PDB file of C-alpha atoms in Angstrom:
ATOM      1  CA  MET H 831     -76.463  65.030 223.856  1.00  0.00           C
ATOM      2  CA  THR H 832     -74.991  68.317 222.741  1.00  0.00           C
ATOM      3  CA  THR H 833     -74.116  71.152 225.067  1.00  0.00           C
ATOM      4  CA  GLY H 834     -73.927  73.899 222.481  1.00  0.00           C
ATOM      5  CA  THR H 835     -70.178  74.332 222.809  1.00  0.00           C
ATOM      6  CA  PRO H 836     -67.988  73.353 219.905  1.00  0.00           C
ATOM      7  CA  PRO H 837     -65.601  70.466 220.505  1.00  0.00           C
ATOM      8  CA  PRO H 838     -62.075  71.543 221.398  1.00  0.00           C
ATOM      9  CA  LYS H 839     -59.792  71.839 218.404  1.00  0.00           C
ATOM     10  CA  ARG H 840     -56.638  69.800 218.398  1.00  0.00           C
ATOM     11  CA  PRO H 841     -53.619  72.088 218.249  1.00  0.00           C
ATOM     12  CA  ARG H 842     -51.632  71.924 215.051  1.00  0.00           C
ATOM     13  CA  ARG H 843     -48.517  69.868 215.243  1.00  0.00           C
ATOM     14  CA  SER H 844     -45.446  72.070 215.080  1.00  0.00           C
ATOM     15  CA  ARG H 845     -43.047  71.787 212.192  1.00  0.00           C
ATOM     16  CA  ALA H 846     -40.236  70.730 214.530  1.00  0.00           C
ATOM     17  CA  ARG H 847     -42.292  67.842 215.941  1.00  0.00           C
ATOM     18  CA  THR H 848     -43.000  66.682 212.410  1.00  0.00           C
ATOM     19  CA  LEU H 849     -39.476  67.001 211.029  1.00  0.00           C
ATOM     20  CA  LEU H 850     -37.469  65.872 214.070  1.00  0.00           C
ATOM     21  CA  PRO H 851     -38.225  62.134 213.708  1.00  0.00           C
ATOM     22  CA  LEU H 852     -37.434  62.314 209.982  1.00  0.00           C
ATOM     23  CA  ALA H 853     -34.149  64.132 210.622  1.00  0.00           C
ATOM     24  CA  LEU H 854     -33.207  61.632 213.326  1.00  0.00           C
ATOM     25  CA  ALA H 855     -33.921  58.694 211.002  1.00  0.00           C
ATOM     26  CA  ALA H 856     -31.900  60.305 208.194  1.00  0.00           C
ATOM     27  CA  TRP H 857     -29.006  60.938 210.603  1.00  0.00           C
ATOM     28  CA  VAL H 858     -28.962  57.292 211.766  1.00  0.00           C
ATOM     29  CA  VAL H 859     -29.037  56.008 208.177  1.00  0.00           C
ATOM     30  CA  LEU H 860     -26.210  58.380 207.194  1.00  0.00           C
ATOM     31  CA  GLU H 861     -24.119  57.317 210.221  1.00  0.00           C
ATOM     32  CA  ILE H 862     -24.542  53.625 209.345  1.00  0.00           C
ATOM     33  CA  TRP H 863     -23.701  54.287 205.700  1.00  0.00           C
ATOM     34  CA  LEU H 864     -20.527  56.196 206.635  1.00  0.00           C
ATOM     35  CA  LEU H 865     -19.463  53.406 208.994  1.00  0.00           C
ATOM     36  CA  THR H 866     -19.865  50.840 206.200  1.00  0.00           C
ATOM     37  CA  VAL H 867     -17.894  53.036 203.782  1.00  0.00           C
ATOM     38  CA  VAL H 868     -15.033  53.368 206.290  1.00  0.00           C
ATOM     39  CA  ALA H 869     -15.179  49.619 207.016  1.00  0.00           C
ATOM     40  CA  GLU H 870     -14.869  48.857 203.287  1.00  0.00           C
ATOM     41  CA  ALA H 871     -11.998  51.322 202.851  1.00  0.00           C
ATOM     42  CA  ALA H 872     -10.013  50.260 205.906  1.00  0.00           C
ATOM     43  CA  SER H 873     -11.410  47.296 207.816  1.00  0.00           C
ATOM     44  CA  GLY H 874     -14.009  46.441 210.410  1.00  0.00           C
ATOM     45  CA  PHE H 875     -11.317  46.409 213.098  1.00  0.00           C
ATOM     46  CA  VAL H 876     -10.405  50.039 212.355  1.00  0.00           C
ATOM     47  CA  VAL H 877     -14.062  51.049 212.654  1.00  0.00           C
ATOM     48  CA  LEU H 878     -14.301  49.209 215.966  1.00  0.00           C
ATOM     49  CA  LEU H 879     -11.170  50.985 217.238  1.00  0.00           C
ATOM     50  CA  LEU H 880     -12.569  54.358 216.142  1.00  0.00           C
ATOM     51  CA  LEU H 881     -15.856  53.709 217.937  1.00  0.00           C
ATOM     52  CA  VAL H 882     -14.159  52.557 221.150  1.00  0.00           C
ATOM     53  CA  ALA H 883     -11.685  55.456 221.080  1.00  0.00           C
ATOM     54  CA  GLY H 884     -14.532  57.921 220.572  1.00  0.00           C
ATOM     55  CA  ALA H 885     -16.482  56.466 223.483  1.00  0.00           C
ATOM     56  CA  VAL H 886     -13.471  56.536 225.824  1.00  0.00           C
ATOM     57  CA  PHE H 887     -12.410  60.049 224.784  1.00  0.00           C
ATOM     58  CA  GLY H 888     -16.001  61.290 225.135  1.00  0.00           C
ATOM     59  CA  ALA H 889     -16.231  59.845 228.634  1.00  0.00           C
ATOM     60  CA  VAL H 890     -12.956  61.556 229.619  1.00  0.00           C
ATOM     61  CA  VAL H 891     -14.198  64.882 228.217  1.00  0.00           C
ATOM     62  CA  MET H 892     -17.528  64.608 230.021  1.00  0.00           C
ATOM     63  CA  LYS H 893     -15.823  63.701 233.294  1.00  0.00           C
ATOM     64  CA  SER H 894     -13.427  66.647 233.125  1.00  0.00           C
ATOM     65  CA  ALA H 895     -16.228  69.059 232.166  1.00  0.00           C
ATOM     66  CA  GLY H 896     -18.317  67.766 235.063  1.00  0.00           C
ATOM     67  CA  ARG H 897     -15.420  68.304 237.460  1.00  0.00           C
ATOM     68  CA  ARG H 898     -14.930  71.837 236.155  1.00  0.00           C
ATOM     69  CA  ALA H 899     -18.625  72.563 236.587  1.00  0.00           C
ATOM     70  CA  PHE H 900     -18.605  71.191 240.141  1.00  0.00           C
ATOM     71  CA  ARG H 901     -15.484  73.202 241.009  1.00  0.00           C
ATOM     72  CA  SER H 902     -17.082  76.341 239.584  1.00  0.00           C
ATOM     73  CA  LEU H 903     -20.249  75.672 241.586  1.00  0.00           C
ATOM     74  CA  THR H 904     -18.350  75.240 244.845  1.00  0.00           C
ATOM     75  CA  GLU H 905     -16.348  78.436 244.198  1.00  0.00           C
ATOM     76  CA  THR H 906     -19.574  80.315 243.498  1.00  0.00           C
ATOM     77  CA  LEU H 907     -21.202  78.975 246.648  1.00  0.00           C
ATOM     78  CA  GLN H 908     -18.163  79.980 248.694  1.00  0.00           C
ATOM     79  CA  GLN H 909     -18.503  83.554 247.419  1.00  0.00           C
ATOM     80  CA  VAL H 910     -22.109  83.889 248.600  1.00  0.00           C
ATOM     81  CA  PRO H 911     -22.364  86.891 250.958  1.00  0.00           C
ATOM     82  CA  GLY H 912     -22.328  85.737 254.552  1.00  0.00           C
ATOM     83  CA  GLY H 913     -21.007  82.328 253.621  1.00  0.00           C
ATOM     84  CA  PRO H 914     -17.676  80.820 254.676  1.00  0.00           C
ATOM     85  CA  GLY H 915     -14.766  82.285 252.753  1.00  0.00           C
ATOM     86  CA  ALA H 916     -16.898  85.056 251.236  1.00  0.00           C
ATOM     87  CA  SER H 917     -15.010  87.999 249.820  1.00  0.00           C
ATOM     88  CA  ALA H 918     -16.180  91.589 249.578  1.00  0.00           C
ATOM     89  CA  VAL H 919     -15.596  91.725 245.842  1.00  0.00           C
ATOM     90  CA  THR H 920     -17.434  89.218 243.680  1.00  0.00           C
ATOM     91  CA  PRO H 921     -15.300  88.504 240.639  1.00  0.00           C
ATOM     92  CA  GLY H 922     -16.794  87.611 237.289  1.00  0.00           C
ATOM     93  CA  PRO H 923     -16.455  84.172 235.802  1.00  0.00           C
ATOM     94  CA  ALA H 924     -12.890  83.022 235.424  1.00  0.00           C
ATOM     95  CA  PRO H 925     -11.597  82.610 231.889  1.00  0.00           C
ATOM     96  CA  GLY H 926     -12.119  79.101 230.631  1.00  0.00           C
ATOM     97  CA  ARG H 927     -14.998  78.456 233.046  1.00  0.00           C
ATOM     98  CA  LYS H 928     -17.711  79.129 230.507  1.00  0.00           C
ATOM     99  CA  GLY H 929     -18.871  76.515 228.063  1.00  0.00           C
ATOM    100  CA  ASN H 930     -19.009  73.461 230.297  1.00  0.00           C
ATOM    101  CA  GLY H 931     -22.385  72.613 228.798  1.00  0.00           C
ATOM    102  CA  PHE H 932     -20.938  72.608 225.296  1.00  0.00           C
ATOM    103  CA  LEU H 933     -17.998  70.516 226.499  1.00  0.00           C
ATOM    104  CA  MET H 934     -20.394  67.964 227.957  1.00  0.00           C
ATOM    105  CA  LEU H 935     -22.402  67.972 224.743  1.00  0.00           C
ATOM    106  CA  GLY H 936     -19.191  67.435 222.786  1.00  0.00           C
ATOM    107  CA  GLY H 937     -18.281  64.497 225.028  1.00  0.00           C
ATOM    108  CA  LEU H 938     -21.754  63.022 224.597  1.00  0.00           C
ATOM    109  CA  LEU H 939     -21.524  63.351 220.815  1.00  0.00           C
ATOM    110  CA  LEU H 940     -18.136  61.625 220.906  1.00  0.00           C
ATOM    111  CA  MET H 941     -19.624  58.756 222.909  1.00  0.00           C
ATOM    112  CA  ILE H 942     -22.450  58.224 220.399  1.00  0.00           C
ATOM    113  CA  PRO H 943     -21.238  55.768 217.761  1.00  0.00           C
ATOM    114  CA  GLY H 944     -20.859  57.340 214.341  1.00  0.00           C
ATOM    115  CA  MET H 945     -18.590  59.540 212.281  1.00  0.00           C
ATOM    116  CA  ILE H 946     -20.833  62.606 212.002  1.00  0.00           C
ATOM    117  CA  SER H 947     -21.434  62.750 215.740  1.00  0.00           C
ATOM    118  CA  ASP H 948     -17.684  62.341 216.356  1.00  0.00           C
ATOM    119  CA  VAL H 949     -16.861  65.242 214.043  1.00  0.00           C
ATOM    120  CA  ALA H 950     -19.523  67.410 215.701  1.00  0.00           C
ATOM    121  CA  GLY H 951     -18.179  66.446 219.136  1.00  0.00           C
ATOM    122  CA  LEU H 952     -14.610  67.275 218.135  1.00  0.00           C
ATOM    123  CA  LEU H 953     -15.765  70.648 216.785  1.00  0.00           C
ATOM    124  CA  LEU H 954     -17.416  71.420 220.128  1.00  0.00           C
ATOM    125  CA  LEU H 955     -14.085  70.831 221.861  1.00  0.00           C
ATOM    126  CA  LEU H 956     -12.566  73.806 220.035  1.00  0.00           C
ATOM    127  CA  PRO H 957     -12.792  76.995 222.156  1.00  0.00           C
ATOM    128  CA  PRO H 958     -13.618  79.354 219.236  1.00  0.00           C
ATOM    129  CA  VAL H 959     -16.552  77.139 218.217  1.00  0.00           C
ATOM    130  CA  ARG H 960     -17.851  77.035 221.810  1.00  0.00           C
ATOM    131  CA  THR H 961     -17.497  80.812 222.092  1.00  0.00           C
ATOM    132  CA  ALA H 962     -19.356  81.423 218.829  1.00  0.00           C
ATOM    133  CA  LEU H 963     -22.133  78.999 219.811  1.00  0.00           C
ATOM    134  CA  GLY H 964     -22.387  80.619 223.246  1.00  0.00           C
ATOM    135  CA  ARG H 965     -22.771  84.089 221.722  1.00  0.00           C
ATOM    136  CA  TYR H 966     -25.345  82.846 219.235  1.00  0.00           C
ATOM    137  CA  THR H 967     -27.317  81.141 222.003  1.00  0.00           C
ATOM    138  CA  GLU H 968     -27.262  84.259 224.199  1.00  0.00           C
ATOM    139  CA  ARG H 969     -28.419  86.504 221.341  1.00  0.00           C
ATOM    140  CA  SER H 970     -31.164  84.057 220.414  1.00  0.00           C
ATOM    141  CA  LEU H 971     -32.440  83.819 223.990  1.00  0.00           C
ATOM    142  CA  GLU H 972     -32.323  87.589 224.458  1.00  0.00           C
ATOM    143  CA  ARG H 973     -34.259  88.112 221.221  1.00  0.00           C
ATOM    144  CA  ARG H 974     -36.908  85.592 222.249  1.00  0.00           C
ATOM    145  CA  MET H 975     -37.207  87.065 225.736  1.00  0.00           C
ATOM    146  CA  ARG H 976     -37.688  90.569 224.310  1.00  0.00           C
ATOM    147  CA  ALA H 977     -40.303  89.300 221.855  1.00  0.00           C
ATOM    148  CA  ALA H 978     -42.262  87.480 224.566  1.00  0.00           C
ATOM    149  CA  SER H 979     -45.109  89.430 226.076  1.00  0.00           C
ATOM    150  CA  PRO H 980     -44.964  90.097 229.802  1.00  0.00           C
ATOM    151  CA  GLY H 981     -46.573  87.367 231.831  1.00  0.00           C
ATOM    152  CA  SER H 982     -46.735  84.915 228.973  1.00  0.00           C
ATOM    153  CA  LEU H 983     -44.930  82.203 230.928  1.00  0.00           C
ATOM    154  CA  SER H 984     -47.222  82.484 233.939  1.00  0.00           C
ATOM    155  CA  ASP H 985     -50.242  82.542 231.644  1.00  0.00           C
ATOM    156  CA  ALA H 986     -49.058  79.309 230.075  1.00  0.00           C
ATOM    157  CA  PHE H 987     -48.762  77.697 233.500  1.00  0.00           C
ATOM    158  CA  GLN H 988     -52.243  78.873 234.445  1.00  0.00           C
ATOM    159  CA  GLN H 989     -53.695  77.484 231.229  1.00  0.00           C
ATOM    160  CA  ALA H 990     -52.024  74.146 231.808  1.00  0.00           C
ATOM    161  CA  ARG H 991     -53.259  74.052 235.377  1.00  0.00           C
ATOM    162  CA  MET H 992     -56.832  75.021 234.547  1.00  0.00           C
ATOM    163  CA  HIS H 993     -57.221  72.732 231.517  1.00  0.00           C
ATOM    164  CA  ARG H 994     -59.366  75.373 229.917  1.00  0.00           C
ATOM    165  CA  PRO H 995     -58.797  76.930 226.511  1.00  0.00           C
ATOM    166  CA  ASP H 996     -58.878  80.505 227.769  1.00  0.00           C
ATOM    167  CA  GLY H 997     -57.094  79.805 231.072  1.00  0.00           C
ATOM    168  CA  LYS H 998     -58.537  82.926 232.740  1.00  0.00           C
ATOM    169  CA  VAL H 999     -58.207  83.040 236.497  1.00  0.00           C
ATOM    170  CA  VAL H1000     -59.680  85.801 238.636  1.00  0.00           C
ATOM    171  CA  GLN H1001     -57.460  86.514 241.610  1.00  0.00           C
ATOM    172  CA  GLY H1002     -59.275  87.667 244.704  1.00  0.00           C
ATOM    173  CA  GLU H1003     -60.563  87.010 248.178  1.00  0.00           C
ATOM    174  CA  VAL H1004     -64.011  85.776 249.140  1.00  0.00           C
ATOM    175  CA  ILE H1005     -65.795  87.706 251.883  1.00  0.00           C
ATOM    176  CA  ARG H1006     -69.056  86.231 253.127  1.00  0.00           C
ATOM    177  CA  GLU H1007     -71.755  88.639 254.190  1.00  0.00           C
ATOM    178  CA  ASP H1008     -73.924  86.063 255.986  1.00  0.00           C
ATOM    179  CA  GLY H1009     -71.460  85.716 258.853  1.00  0.00           C
ATOM    180  CA  THR H1010     -70.749  82.012 258.355  1.00  0.00           C
ATOM    181  CA  ARG H1011     -67.239  80.787 258.624  1.00  0.00           C
ATOM    182  CA  ALA H1012     -65.479  79.283 255.682  1.00  0.00           C
ATOM    183  CA  ARG H1013     -64.759  75.625 256.161  1.00  0.00           C
ATOM    184  CA  PRO H1014     -61.289  74.756 257.397  1.00  0.00           C
ATOM    185  CA  ARG H1015     -58.790  73.442 254.886  1.00  0.00           C
ATOM    186  CA  ASP H1016     -58.263  70.115 256.616  1.00  0.00           C
ATOM    187  CA  GLU H1017     -61.849  68.836 256.456  1.00  0.00           C
ATOM    188  CA  GLY H1018     -61.113  66.339 253.765  1.00  0.00           C
ATOM    189  CA  PRO H1019     -60.735  66.090 250.034  1.00  0.00           C
ATOM    190  CA  ARG H1020     -62.039  68.923 247.940  1.00  0.00           C
ATOM    191  CA  PRO H1021     -64.141  68.460 244.841  1.00  0.00           C
ATOM    192  CA  PRO H1022     -62.315  68.746 241.510  1.00  0.00           C
ATOM    193  CA  LEU H1023     -62.052  72.150 239.846  1.00  0.00           C
ATOM    194  CA  THR H1024     -63.481  71.005 236.528  1.00  0.00           C
ATOM    195  CA  PRO H1025     -66.490  72.937 235.154  1.00  0.00           C
TER     196      PRO H1025
END
């Protein structure tokens, strides 16, 4: 039985969703190849020591970055107006307090076994690299936020909630002219909102 409406079209798969599994597979193969090259040049014991040292150093970095983030959070919460220990002047972020996310990412990359991830993790530990990545990320987010149309995020949520292709919702209030009361909200389960 046909209803006269065309079947819903499947959305095209984004390029990132297509290429991400291929890039991940290529990265794993390259990591394994580099580990075998280092094992042939030095020995398997050296590779094992490098992997263990990277995991331990990454854990230490992540722990210290987590402590810094928690300390920064507690200092920020103490400066909330009306809170205990609140000051009249709210200072900006202290130097060295930014970039905890990149430090944690660097620690995570150090913990992942492999030479490429270790080099990337060590690069993220350098303050100039973190600063440059932070600036690039801020500019990118600002550019995307300016390019986004107003209300696009709420429209996306409404479309996801409605499960309709157009996602249009008419906001309003129902007023009955026949004088009957609307049923109370706690009468029981409501019927589904599907068309």
